[in-house]
Backbone as JSON, one array per atom type, in Angstrom:
{
  "sequence": "XXXXXXXXXXXXXXXXXXXXXXXXXXXXXXXXXXXXXXXXXXXXXXXXXXXXXXXXXXXXXXXXXXXXXXXXXXXXXXXXXXXXXXXXXXXXXXXXXXXXXXXXXXXXXXXXXXXXXXXXXXXXXXXXXXXXXXXXXXXXXXXXXXXXXXXXXXXXXXXXXXXXXXXXXXXXXXXXXXXXXXXXXXXXXXXXXXXXXXXXXXXXXXXXXXXXXXXXXXXXXXXXXXXXXXXXXXXXXXXXXXXXXXXXXXXXXXXXXXXXXXX",
  "N": [[45.19, -65.16, 100.73], [43.04, -65.6, 99.0], [41.1, -66.41, 100.73], [40.27, -64.09, 101.92], [39.06, -62.71, 99.91], [36.45, -61.99, 99.74], [35.91, -60.14, 101.82], [33.95, -58.33, 102.48], [31.78, -59.82, 103.04], [32.21, -60.97, 105.45], [31.4, -61.21, 108.89], [31.3, -60.38, 112.38], [30.63, -62.15, 115.32], [28.81, -61.56, 118.47], [30.49, -62.52, 120.44], [32.94, -62.3, 119.27], [33.65, -64.09, 117.25], [34.65, -64.95, 113.91], [32.7, -64.85, 111.15], [31.06, -66.08, 108.18], [28.24, -65.54, 106.88], [25.68, -67.49, 105.17], [24.3, -66.19, 102.4], [21.81, -66.73, 101.1], [20.42, -68.12, 103.06], [20.32, -66.21, 105.05], [18.62, -64.36, 103.76], [16.3, -65.91, 103.63], [15.67, -66.11, 106.35], [15.19, -63.44, 106.8], [12.82, -63.1, 105.36], [11.07, -64.75, 106.85], [11.04, -63.3, 109.22], [9.84, -60.94, 108.35], [7.27, -61.86, 107.72], [6.51, -62.64, 110.29], [6.34, -60.18, 111.59], [4.36, -58.87, 110.27], [0.96, -57.87, 110.17], [-0.79, -59.18, 108.55], [-1.11, -61.69, 105.96], [1.47, -61.98, 103.47], [2.18, -61.3, 100.01], [4.31, -62.57, 97.34], [5.42, -60.42, 95.87], [5.24, -58.31, 97.69], [6.87, -59.32, 99.75], [9.32, -59.44, 98.4], [9.8, -56.73, 97.83], [9.9, -55.61, 100.43], [12.09, -56.92, 101.52], [14.18, -56.35, 99.86], [14.92, -58.14, 97.95], [14.99, -59.81, 94.74], [12.01, -60.53, 92.86], [11.95, -63.14, 91.84], [13.93, -64.41, 93.44], [12.74, -64.16, 95.97], [10.4, -65.67, 95.56], [11.48, -68.22, 95.07], [12.63, -68.74, 97.55], [10.45, -68.66, 99.39], [8.77, -70.66, 98.38], [10.37, -72.87, 98.7], [10.55, -72.94, 101.49], [7.84, -73.33, 101.98], [7.53, -75.89, 100.99], [8.93, -77.31, 102.95], [7.34, -76.9, 105.06], [7.61, -74.64, 106.65], [6.47, -72.23, 106.02], [3.17, -71.29, 104.94], [0.83, -71.22, 102.26], [-1.97, -69.27, 101.25], [-5.26, -69.19, 99.73], [-5.19, -66.94, 98.16], [-2.64, -66.76, 97.32], [-0.89, -65.72, 99.22], [1.46, -65.51, 101.9], [1.92, -67.14, 105.06], [3.38, -67.68, 108.33], [4.36, -71.04, 108.97], [3.19, -74.18, 110.4], [5.33, -75.84, 110.79], [7.37, -74.28, 111.92], [6.37, -73.89, 114.46], [6.43, -76.48, 115.46], [9.21, -76.95, 115.47], [9.96, -74.95, 117.34], [8.68, -75.93, 119.63], [10.12, -78.25, 120.03], [12.6, -77.18, 120.7], [11.92, -75.95, 123.12], [11.01, -78.14, 124.6], [13.37, -79.53, 124.83], [14.82, -78.15, 126.64], [16.32, -78.01, 129.73], [15.96, -76.03, 131.58], [13.45, -74.89, 130.94], [11.78, -77.11, 131.43], [12.24, -77.55, 134.15], [11.41, -75.15, 135.2], [8.7, -74.78, 134.56], [6.51, -75.83, 136.33], [7.06, -74.27, 138.57], [6.8, -71.64, 137.69], [4.07, -71.71, 137.17], [3.16, -72.1, 139.78], [4.0, -69.74, 140.93], [2.34, -67.86, 139.67], [-0.09, -68.73, 140.71], [0.31, -68.29, 143.46], [0.8, -65.51, 143.67], [-1.34, -64.48, 142.31], [-1.08, -63.17, 139.98], [0.12, -62.71, 136.53], [2.81, -64.77, 135.52], [6.13, -64.94, 134.23], [8.91, -66.43, 132.52], [11.97, -65.46, 131.39], [14.68, -65.44, 128.97], [18.04, -64.56, 127.96], [18.75, -63.76, 124.67], [20.9, -63.09, 122.32], [20.41, -59.77, 121.54], [18.02, -59.57, 122.83], [15.21, -60.28, 125.02], [13.7, -63.31, 125.4], [10.71, -65.1, 125.88], [10.27, -68.02, 127.67], [8.45, -69.44, 129.26], [5.09, -69.01, 130.43], [2.6, -68.28, 132.75], [-0.73, -67.74, 133.16], [-2.56, -65.19, 134.92], [-5.34, -65.77, 137.09], [-7.06, -63.79, 137.31], [-8.41, -60.75, 135.8], [-6.43, -59.51, 133.14], [-4.61, -57.63, 130.77], [-2.35, -58.55, 128.6], [0.24, -58.96, 126.3], [2.61, -60.37, 126.07], [4.09, -63.53, 125.44], [5.02, -67.06, 125.38], [7.87, -67.55, 123.38], [7.86, -64.98, 122.34], [9.79, -62.07, 121.52], [11.6, -59.37, 122.83], [13.21, -56.08, 122.97], [16.09, -55.71, 125.14], [16.32, -53.49, 126.84], [13.75, -52.6, 127.17], [11.99, -53.8, 128.96], [11.31, -55.03, 132.3], [12.18, -57.62, 132.73], [14.06, -57.97, 130.66], [15.95, -55.96, 131.3], [16.94, -56.91, 133.75], [18.29, -59.22, 132.88], [20.18, -58.01, 131.27], [21.56, -56.43, 133.11], [23.12, -58.27, 134.53], [24.64, -59.42, 132.61], [27.56, -60.34, 130.61], [30.11, -57.93, 131.04], [31.28, -56.72, 128.73], [29.44, -57.34, 126.7], [27.21, -56.05, 127.71], [28.04, -53.33, 127.67], [28.37, -52.98, 124.95], [25.73, -53.32, 124.04], [24.44, -51.19, 125.28], [25.18, -49.01, 123.77], [24.05, -49.25, 121.33], [21.9, -48.35, 118.53], [19.23, -48.6, 119.28], [18.92, -47.97, 121.97], [17.84, -45.27, 123.69], [18.92, -43.58, 125.73], [21.86, -44.05, 126.89], [23.3, -43.45, 129.29], [21.31, -43.14, 131.25], [20.24, -45.69, 131.23], [22.49, -47.14, 132.11], [22.7, -46.22, 134.76], [20.33, -47.3, 135.74], [20.74, -50.07, 135.43], [22.81, -50.39, 137.25], [21.44, -49.95, 139.65], [19.76, -52.17, 139.61], [21.57, -54.28, 139.91], [22.46, -53.64, 142.46], [20.07, -53.77, 144.0], [18.9, -56.17, 143.28], [16.6, -56.61, 141.81], [14.13, -55.45, 139.4], [11.64, -53.05, 138.75], [8.7, -51.74, 137.18], [6.24, -49.43, 136.24], [3.55, -48.84, 133.98], [5.07, -48.8, 131.65], [5.46, -50.17, 129.02], [2.84, -50.52, 128.62], [0.03, -48.71, 129.51], [-1.55, -49.71, 131.56], [-0.19, -51.59, 132.99], [1.93, -53.14, 135.4], [5.16, -54.42, 136.21], [7.52, -56.67, 137.73], [10.75, -57.95, 138.17], [13.17, -60.54, 138.83], [16.48, -61.96, 138.97], [17.36, -65.28, 137.87], [19.58, -67.54, 139.1], [22.29, -69.43, 137.87], [24.66, -72.14, 137.49], [27.8, -71.62, 139.07], [27.21, -69.01, 139.8], [26.21, -67.54, 137.66], [23.74, -65.6, 135.92], [20.93, -67.04, 134.54], [18.37, -66.62, 133.68], [15.39, -64.58, 133.82], [12.82, -63.91, 136.13], [9.45, -63.05, 136.27], [6.72, -61.12, 137.51], [3.65, -59.84, 136.55], [1.02, -57.43, 136.36], [-2.15, -55.58, 136.5], [-1.87, -52.03, 137.05], [-3.6, -51.11, 139.0], [-3.81, -53.2, 140.79], [-1.25, -54.22, 141.21], [0.36, -52.48, 142.98], [2.86, -50.11, 144.25], [3.46, -50.92, 146.89], [2.48, -53.52, 146.8], [4.21, -54.58, 144.9], [6.65, -54.63, 146.36], [5.94, -56.55, 148.22], [5.8, -58.77, 146.55], [8.42, -59.25, 145.73], [10.04, -60.88, 147.58], [8.7, -63.34, 147.22], [9.08, -63.8, 144.52], [11.88, -64.09, 144.49], [12.16, -66.38, 146.05], [10.97, -68.33, 144.39], [12.61, -68.09, 142.16], [15.02, -69.0, 143.24], [14.32, -71.68, 143.71], [13.93, -72.55, 141.07], [16.53, -72.27, 140.13], [17.84, -74.15, 141.78], [16.62, -76.43, 140.85], [17.77, -76.82, 138.38], [20.28, -77.42, 139.08], [21.7, -75.38, 140.45], [23.19, -72.7, 142.4], [22.26, -70.01, 144.64], [22.09, -66.45, 144.39], [21.08, -64.44, 145.97]],
  "CA": [[44.55, -64.02, 100.1], [41.78, -66.03, 98.42], [40.09, -66.53, 101.81], [39.76, -62.78, 102.26], [38.63, -62.02, 98.71], [35.11, -61.5, 99.96], [35.89, -59.66, 103.2], [32.72, -57.57, 102.8], [30.77, -60.8, 103.48], [32.57, -61.48, 106.77], [30.88, -60.48, 110.02], [31.8, -60.88, 113.65], [29.57, -62.38, 116.31], [28.96, -60.8, 119.7], [31.63, -63.03, 121.21], [34.18, -62.09, 118.52], [33.94, -65.11, 116.23], [34.66, -64.5, 112.52], [31.69, -65.65, 110.46], [30.67, -65.73, 106.82], [26.86, -66.09, 106.74], [25.17, -67.89, 103.87], [23.37, -65.12, 102.0], [20.44, -67.2, 100.79], [19.79, -68.45, 104.32], [19.99, -64.92, 105.71], [17.44, -63.79, 103.11], [15.14, -66.7, 104.03], [15.3, -65.72, 107.71], [14.58, -62.1, 106.68], [11.44, -63.26, 104.92], [10.33, -65.27, 107.96], [10.84, -62.21, 110.17], [8.85, -60.03, 107.76], [5.96, -62.48, 107.94], [6.21, -62.62, 111.72], [6.01, -58.82, 112.03], [3.2, -58.39, 109.53], [-0.38, -58.17, 110.73], [-1.55, -59.88, 107.55], [-0.25, -62.49, 105.11], [2.11, -61.19, 102.42], [2.44, -61.94, 98.72], [5.71, -62.61, 96.92], [5.84, -59.08, 95.46], [5.41, -57.54, 98.91], [8.04, -59.86, 100.43], [10.47, -59.05, 97.65], [10.01, -55.29, 98.02], [10.26, -55.32, 101.78], [13.37, -57.51, 101.85], [15.21, -55.9, 98.93], [15.26, -59.25, 97.06], [14.22, -59.85, 93.49], [10.78, -61.3, 92.97], [12.3, -64.5, 91.61], [14.61, -64.94, 94.63], [11.75, -64.29, 97.08], [9.55, -66.76, 95.22], [12.21, -69.47, 95.26], [12.84, -68.98, 98.96], [9.21, -68.98, 100.13], [8.26, -71.94, 97.97], [11.21, -73.91, 99.38], [10.08, -73.03, 102.89], [6.53, -73.92, 101.97], [7.74, -77.34, 100.79], [9.4, -77.88, 104.2], [6.33, -76.65, 106.11], [7.96, -73.47, 107.48], [5.46, -71.24, 105.69], [2.04, -71.85, 104.25], [0.24, -70.32, 101.27], [-3.4, -69.3, 101.25], [-5.94, -69.25, 98.42], [-4.84, -65.72, 97.45], [-1.19, -66.85, 97.1], [-0.15, -64.96, 100.19], [2.2, -66.43, 102.78], [1.87, -67.05, 106.53], [4.28, -68.62, 109.0], [3.81, -72.39, 108.98], [3.17, -74.97, 111.63], [6.66, -76.41, 110.98], [8.14, -73.43, 112.85], [5.85, -74.16, 115.83], [6.97, -77.76, 115.85], [10.64, -76.76, 115.83], [10.03, -74.21, 118.58], [8.3, -76.79, 120.77], [11.27, -79.16, 120.26], [13.6, -76.38, 121.46], [11.45, -75.74, 124.48], [10.96, -79.44, 125.27], [14.73, -79.98, 125.11], [15.46, -77.22, 127.6], [16.21, -78.38, 131.16], [15.46, -74.85, 132.3], [12.01, -74.8, 130.72], [11.12, -78.23, 132.11], [12.35, -77.34, 135.6], [10.73, -73.93, 135.6], [7.25, -74.73, 134.26], [5.62, -75.92, 137.48], [7.3, -73.17, 139.51], [6.16, -70.47, 137.1], [2.64, -71.86, 137.41], [2.93, -71.91, 141.21], [4.18, -68.29, 141.19], [1.11, -67.2, 139.24], [-1.13, -69.09, 141.65], [0.62, -67.69, 144.73], [0.65, -64.04, 143.64], [-2.59, -64.06, 141.67], [-0.75, -62.38, 138.79], [0.73, -63.45, 135.46], [4.23, -65.01, 135.75], [6.88, -65.25, 133.0], [10.33, -66.75, 132.59], [12.64, -64.97, 130.19], [16.1, -65.73, 128.82], [18.77, -63.69, 127.08], [19.08, -64.32, 123.36], [21.5, -61.97, 121.6], [20.07, -58.47, 122.1], [16.62, -59.59, 123.18], [14.7, -61.23, 125.97], [12.68, -64.2, 124.79], [10.01, -65.77, 126.97], [10.17, -69.5, 127.57], [7.27, -69.92, 129.96], [4.15, -68.02, 130.9], [1.41, -68.78, 133.45], [-1.69, -66.62, 133.24], [-3.32, -64.89, 136.13], [-6.75, -66.18, 137.06], [-7.83, -62.55, 137.32], [-8.35, -60.04, 134.54], [-5.21, -58.79, 132.79], [-4.39, -57.45, 129.33], [-0.89, -58.66, 128.42], [0.5, -59.62, 125.05], [3.79, -61.23, 126.08], [3.77, -64.97, 125.36], [6.18, -67.9, 125.08], [8.41, -67.33, 122.05], [7.92, -63.58, 121.98], [11.08, -61.51, 121.69], [11.55, -57.92, 123.05], [14.55, -55.52, 123.28], [16.47, -55.92, 126.53], [16.13, -52.28, 127.66], [12.37, -52.16, 127.13], [11.19, -54.5, 129.93], [12.06, -55.34, 133.53], [12.83, -58.91, 132.57], [15.23, -57.77, 129.83], [16.99, -55.19, 132.02], [17.56, -57.79, 134.73], [19.26, -60.03, 132.16], [21.26, -57.12, 130.81], [22.38, -55.98, 134.28], [24.02, -59.34, 134.94], [25.29, -59.97, 131.42], [28.97, -60.07, 130.49], [30.31, -56.46, 130.93], [31.55, -56.27, 127.34], [28.19, -57.41, 125.96], [26.35, -55.0, 128.23], [28.5, -52.06, 127.17], [28.07, -52.91, 123.51], [24.27, -53.14, 123.84], [23.99, -49.84, 125.74], [25.5, -48.02, 122.79], [23.38, -49.53, 120.06], [20.97, -47.3, 118.17], [17.91, -48.79, 119.86], [18.93, -47.45, 123.33], [17.76, -43.85, 123.57], [19.71, -42.84, 126.7], [22.77, -45.06, 127.51], [23.68, -43.1, 130.66], [20.18, -43.45, 132.16], [20.18, -47.15, 131.29], [23.63, -47.57, 132.94], [22.3, -46.01, 136.17], [19.29, -48.25, 136.13], [21.34, -51.36, 135.57], [23.56, -50.4, 138.52], [20.46, -50.12, 140.73], [19.28, -53.56, 139.57], [22.63, -55.11, 140.53], [22.44, -53.33, 143.91], [18.8, -54.15, 144.65], [18.53, -57.52, 142.95], [15.34, -56.71, 141.06], [13.72, -54.26, 138.66], [10.17, -52.89, 138.72], [8.31, -50.68, 136.34], [4.77, -49.24, 136.01], [3.09, -48.09, 132.82], [6.22, -48.62, 130.71], [5.03, -50.55, 127.64], [1.37, -50.56, 128.64], [-0.4, -47.78, 130.58], [-2.33, -50.4, 132.58], [0.55, -52.73, 133.44], [3.11, -53.07, 136.23], [5.9, -55.66, 136.23], [8.66, -56.74, 138.6], [11.53, -59.1, 137.76], [14.37, -60.88, 139.56], [17.33, -62.93, 138.25], [17.49, -66.7, 138.24], [21.03, -67.77, 139.1], [22.7, -70.76, 137.47], [25.91, -72.63, 138.01], [28.89, -70.66, 139.31], [26.69, -67.68, 140.04], [25.78, -66.8, 136.49], [22.33, -65.42, 135.75], [20.52, -67.81, 133.4], [17.02, -66.27, 133.27], [14.7, -63.62, 134.68], [11.49, -64.35, 136.55], [8.65, -61.83, 136.32], [5.3, -61.07, 137.82], [3.02, -58.68, 135.89], [-0.42, -57.27, 136.62], [-2.63, -54.23, 136.32], [-1.37, -51.04, 138.01], [-4.54, -50.99, 140.1], [-3.58, -54.29, 141.72], [0.19, -54.35, 141.48], [0.84, -51.19, 143.43], [4.26, -50.12, 144.74], [3.47, -51.76, 148.09], [2.32, -54.95, 146.39], [5.47, -54.98, 144.28], [7.59, -54.96, 147.42], [5.5, -57.84, 148.82], [6.05, -59.83, 145.6], [9.83, -59.49, 145.53], [10.51, -62.11, 148.25], [8.11, -64.54, 146.59], [9.81, -63.99, 143.24], [13.24, -64.62, 144.79], [12.02, -67.73, 146.49], [10.69, -69.18, 143.24], [13.81, -68.05, 141.34], [15.99, -69.89, 143.86], [13.87, -73.04, 143.48], [14.23, -72.87, 139.67], [17.97, -72.42, 140.05], [18.19, -75.43, 142.38], [16.07, -77.5, 140.02], [18.7, -77.06, 137.26], [21.61, -77.67, 139.62], [22.36, -74.11, 140.66], [23.14, -72.04, 143.68], [21.49, -68.75, 144.62], [22.88, -65.24, 144.6], [20.51, -63.68, 147.11]],
  "C": [[43.17, -64.39, 99.59], [40.7, -66.07, 99.5], [39.47, -65.17, 102.1], [39.25, -61.99, 101.04], [37.25, -61.41, 98.86], [34.97, -60.97, 101.39], [34.64, -58.89, 103.55], [31.61, -58.5, 103.27], [31.04, -61.34, 104.88], [31.98, -60.6, 107.86], [31.47, -61.13, 111.28], [30.65, -61.02, 114.65], [29.82, -61.57, 117.57], [30.12, -61.24, 120.54], [32.94, -63.02, 120.4], [34.54, -63.11, 117.46], [33.79, -64.54, 114.82], [33.74, -65.45, 111.72], [31.48, -65.17, 109.04], [29.29, -66.31, 106.56], [26.51, -66.43, 105.31], [24.08, -66.93, 103.44], [21.92, -65.62, 101.78], [19.69, -67.58, 102.09], [19.43, -67.2, 105.09], [18.73, -64.3, 105.08], [16.18, -64.57, 103.47], [14.69, -66.31, 105.45], [14.69, -64.31, 107.68], [13.12, -62.18, 106.3], [10.55, -63.79, 106.07], [10.05, -64.14, 108.99], [9.83, -61.19, 109.66], [7.47, -60.59, 107.95], [5.54, -62.45, 109.4], [5.76, -61.23, 112.17], [4.73, -58.31, 111.38], [1.89, -58.78, 110.23], [-1.27, -58.93, 109.76], [-0.6, -60.68, 106.7], [0.31, -61.62, 103.97], [2.33, -61.98, 101.16], [3.92, -61.87, 98.39], [6.23, -61.2, 96.55], [6.13, -58.22, 96.7], [6.68, -58.01, 99.7], [9.33, -59.42, 99.73], [10.82, -57.59, 97.88], [10.5, -54.97, 99.41], [11.64, -55.83, 102.17], [14.51, -57.05, 100.98], [15.67, -57.03, 98.01], [14.52, -59.07, 95.72], [13.0, -60.7, 93.72], [11.06, -62.8, 92.77], [12.96, -65.15, 92.82], [13.63, -65.14, 95.76], [10.84, -65.48, 96.82], [10.23, -68.12, 95.49], [12.37, -69.78, 96.74], [11.52, -69.39, 99.68], [8.61, -70.31, 99.69], [9.07, -73.1, 98.55], [10.77, -74.08, 100.83], [8.69, -73.6, 103.0], [6.62, -75.46, 101.83], [8.15, -78.02, 102.1], [8.44, -77.57, 105.37], [6.62, -75.44, 107.01], [7.06, -72.3, 107.23], [4.31, -71.94, 105.0], [1.4, -70.78, 103.37], [-1.28, -70.44, 101.28], [-3.95, -69.24, 99.85], [-5.64, -68.01, 97.56], [-3.32, -65.64, 97.16], [-0.39, -65.89, 98.0], [0.43, -65.93, 101.24], [2.07, -66.09, 104.25], [3.0, -67.93, 107.04], [3.58, -69.98, 109.09], [3.92, -73.12, 110.31], [4.54, -75.68, 111.87], [7.51, -75.63, 111.94], [7.67, -73.7, 114.3], [6.41, -75.49, 116.33], [8.41, -77.66, 116.28], [10.8, -76.02, 117.15], [9.68, -75.06, 119.8], [9.4, -77.79, 121.06], [12.37, -78.44, 121.04], [13.2, -76.3, 122.9], [11.48, -77.03, 125.26], [12.38, -79.95, 125.62], [15.47, -79.11, 126.08], [15.24, -77.73, 129.04], [15.62, -77.25, 131.96], [13.95, -74.74, 132.17], [11.25, -75.88, 131.48], [11.11, -78.03, 133.62], [11.48, -76.17, 136.06], [9.22, -73.97, 135.5], [6.37, -74.84, 135.51], [5.84, -74.78, 138.5], [6.77, -71.85, 139.0], [4.65, -70.52, 137.32], [2.31, -71.61, 138.89], [3.06, -70.43, 141.57], [2.92, -67.53, 140.82], [-0.03, -67.51, 140.25], [-0.9, -68.39, 142.99], [0.35, -66.19, 144.74], [-0.67, -63.6, 143.06], [-2.37, -63.21, 140.43], [-0.09, -63.28, 137.71], [2.25, -63.58, 135.75], [4.9, -65.41, 134.44], [8.34, -65.56, 133.33], [10.97, -66.32, 131.3], [14.13, -65.29, 130.17], [16.74, -64.71, 127.87], [19.1, -64.41, 125.82], [19.57, -63.2, 122.48], [21.11, -60.66, 122.25], [18.62, -58.4, 122.53], [16.38, -60.48, 124.36], [13.64, -62.01, 125.25], [12.03, -65.01, 125.93], [9.81, -67.25, 126.7], [8.86, -70.01, 128.14], [6.39, -68.74, 130.41], [2.98, -68.72, 131.57], [0.47, -67.61, 133.67], [-2.29, -66.45, 134.63], [-4.73, -65.36, 135.99], [-7.66, -64.94, 137.02], [-7.56, -61.77, 136.02], [-7.02, -59.33, 134.35], [-5.12, -58.72, 131.25], [-2.89, -57.44, 129.11], [-0.6, -59.5, 127.19], [1.72, -60.53, 125.08], [3.38, -62.69, 126.19], [5.03, -65.74, 125.09], [6.57, -67.73, 123.62], [8.49, -65.87, 121.63], [9.27, -63.0, 122.36], [10.92, -59.97, 121.82], [12.96, -57.38, 123.31], [14.82, -55.55, 124.77], [16.13, -54.68, 127.4], [14.68, -51.93, 127.89], [11.49, -52.84, 128.18], [12.0, -54.75, 131.2], [12.79, -56.65, 133.4], [14.12, -58.78, 131.71], [16.33, -56.99, 130.55], [17.66, -56.03, 133.09], [18.62, -58.68, 134.03], [20.47, -59.22, 131.75], [22.19, -56.69, 131.96], [23.41, -57.0, 134.71], [24.72, -60.05, 133.81], [26.8, -59.72, 131.48], [29.17, -58.55, 130.27], [30.53, -55.97, 129.52], [30.27, -56.28, 126.52], [27.22, -56.32, 126.41], [26.74, -53.63, 127.68], [28.19, -51.89, 125.68], [26.59, -52.62, 123.27], [23.88, -51.72, 124.21], [24.28, -48.76, 124.71], [25.01, -48.38, 121.39], [22.33, -48.43, 119.81], [19.63, -47.41, 118.89], [17.81, -48.26, 121.31], [18.94, -45.92, 123.26], [18.67, -43.05, 124.51], [20.64, -43.82, 127.42], [23.13, -44.75, 128.95], [22.54, -43.45, 131.64], [20.06, -44.98, 132.33], [21.29, -47.68, 132.2], [23.29, -47.39, 134.41], [21.24, -46.99, 136.61], [19.83, -49.64, 136.32], [22.14, -51.46, 136.89], [22.62, -50.57, 139.69], [19.94, -51.55, 140.8], [20.32, -54.49, 140.24], [22.65, -54.88, 142.04], [21.22, -53.92, 144.62], [18.4, -55.63, 144.4], [17.21, -57.69, 142.28], [15.1, -55.45, 140.3], [12.19, -54.25, 138.62], [9.83, -51.68, 137.85], [6.77, -50.63, 136.21], [4.51, -48.44, 134.78], [4.21, -47.83, 131.8], [5.83, -48.95, 129.26], [3.53, -50.54, 127.5], [0.92, -49.67, 129.79], [-1.13, -48.48, 131.71], [-1.54, -51.49, 133.31], [1.75, -52.36, 134.33], [3.82, -54.41, 136.18], [7.08, -55.54, 137.18], [9.39, -58.05, 138.28], [12.73, -59.27, 138.66], [15.19, -61.85, 138.71], [17.17, -64.35, 138.76], [18.93, -67.08, 138.06], [21.32, -69.24, 138.77], [23.99, -71.18, 138.11], [26.94, -71.57, 138.07], [28.42, -69.2, 139.39], [26.25, -66.88, 138.85], [24.26, -66.74, 136.42], [21.87, -66.09, 134.46], [19.16, -67.4, 132.9], [16.52, -65.13, 134.18], [13.32, -64.16, 134.92], [10.66, -63.1, 136.85], [7.25, -62.09, 136.77], [4.77, -59.8, 137.2], [1.54, -58.66, 136.18], [-0.85, -55.83, 136.44], [-2.1, -53.27, 137.38], [-2.31, -50.88, 139.21], [-4.37, -52.04, 141.18], [-2.13, -54.35, 142.16], [0.76, -53.0, 141.79], [2.3, -51.25, 143.9], [4.42, -51.01, 145.98], [3.37, -53.19, 147.7], [3.56, -55.45, 145.68], [6.52, -55.43, 145.29], [7.23, -56.3, 148.11], [5.81, -59.02, 147.85], [7.52, -60.19, 145.46], [10.32, -60.71, 146.27], [9.96, -63.4, 147.66], [8.78, -64.85, 145.27], [11.17, -64.6, 143.51], [13.17, -66.03, 145.28], [11.83, -68.69, 145.33], [11.91, -69.19, 142.3], [14.86, -68.98, 141.9], [15.59, -71.38, 143.64], [14.12, -73.47, 142.02], [15.74, -73.12, 139.52], [18.42, -73.77, 140.61], [17.75, -76.6, 141.53], [16.97, -77.79, 138.81], [20.1, -77.16, 137.78], [22.38, -76.42, 139.93], [22.39, -73.71, 142.13], [22.35, -70.75, 143.57], [22.39, -67.56, 144.94], [22.39, -64.44, 145.8], [19.83, -64.6, 148.07]]
}
C-alpha cells in the first residue's frame, strides 16, 4: 500500500512501463525546453511564471544547471541554453553507429541530387534529425541536426510513423496534435504501399520534400532519409526521379549498419 500512496505521481511510458518521474528533474527539463523555444533569453521570473514553478524553485534549478554548464547567464541575469548541452548532444551523435555510417552517404545524396539531404529518427512522438547535408544551390530551410518536429507534420516523420509499431502508431494518431486521424491513417497506408512520402508547400510555401525509410535488422525501419528543395526545382517529376536515388542511399545506410533492405 505504501508504494501506491502517491499514485498520482505514477505515469506510464509509451511501451507500458510504470514510472515515477523525479519532479525536480522534470521541472528542470521544462525550464530547458522553455529556453529552447524562446526567441530571447529569459529571466528567473519569466521562467517561473511560464513553468508554474515558484521563483525560488526556478532560481535554484537554473543556477544548478548554470553551475554544470547546461545554461548560461548574461549580464542582464537572463538565461540561455549552455554549451554543455551541445557537448552532450555531440557525444550522443558521435556514439551513434547510424550517424557515423550515414554521414558520408547523406553528403553524397546531397551532392548527387543537388538538394538538401536529411536523416531523421523516431524519438517518442517526434522526428529528430541526426544528419543534414546542405544543397550547394539556394534553399531556405530551417531543419537542422538536433531539431525535433511532430511526426505527422513532415514527410520524414510520417515515414517513421507509417512503419512504427501498430500500437504506437494508433496511439499517436489519436493525440490532440493530430487534426484529422482518418486522413493521416489513409496517408500512412499509402506510404506503406508506395514506400515513400512526398509533400509540397506543407510547412513552407517554397519547399518540397520526399522521404523514404531506412531499414535495419530484421526488417525494422530505423530512420528516414529525405531530400528537400524549392518547389521550383523539386517538381513532381523531379520527385519521382529522386525516389530511386533516395532508396539506393537508404539501402547503403542500412547495409553500413548491418541491415537488409525492404525495397
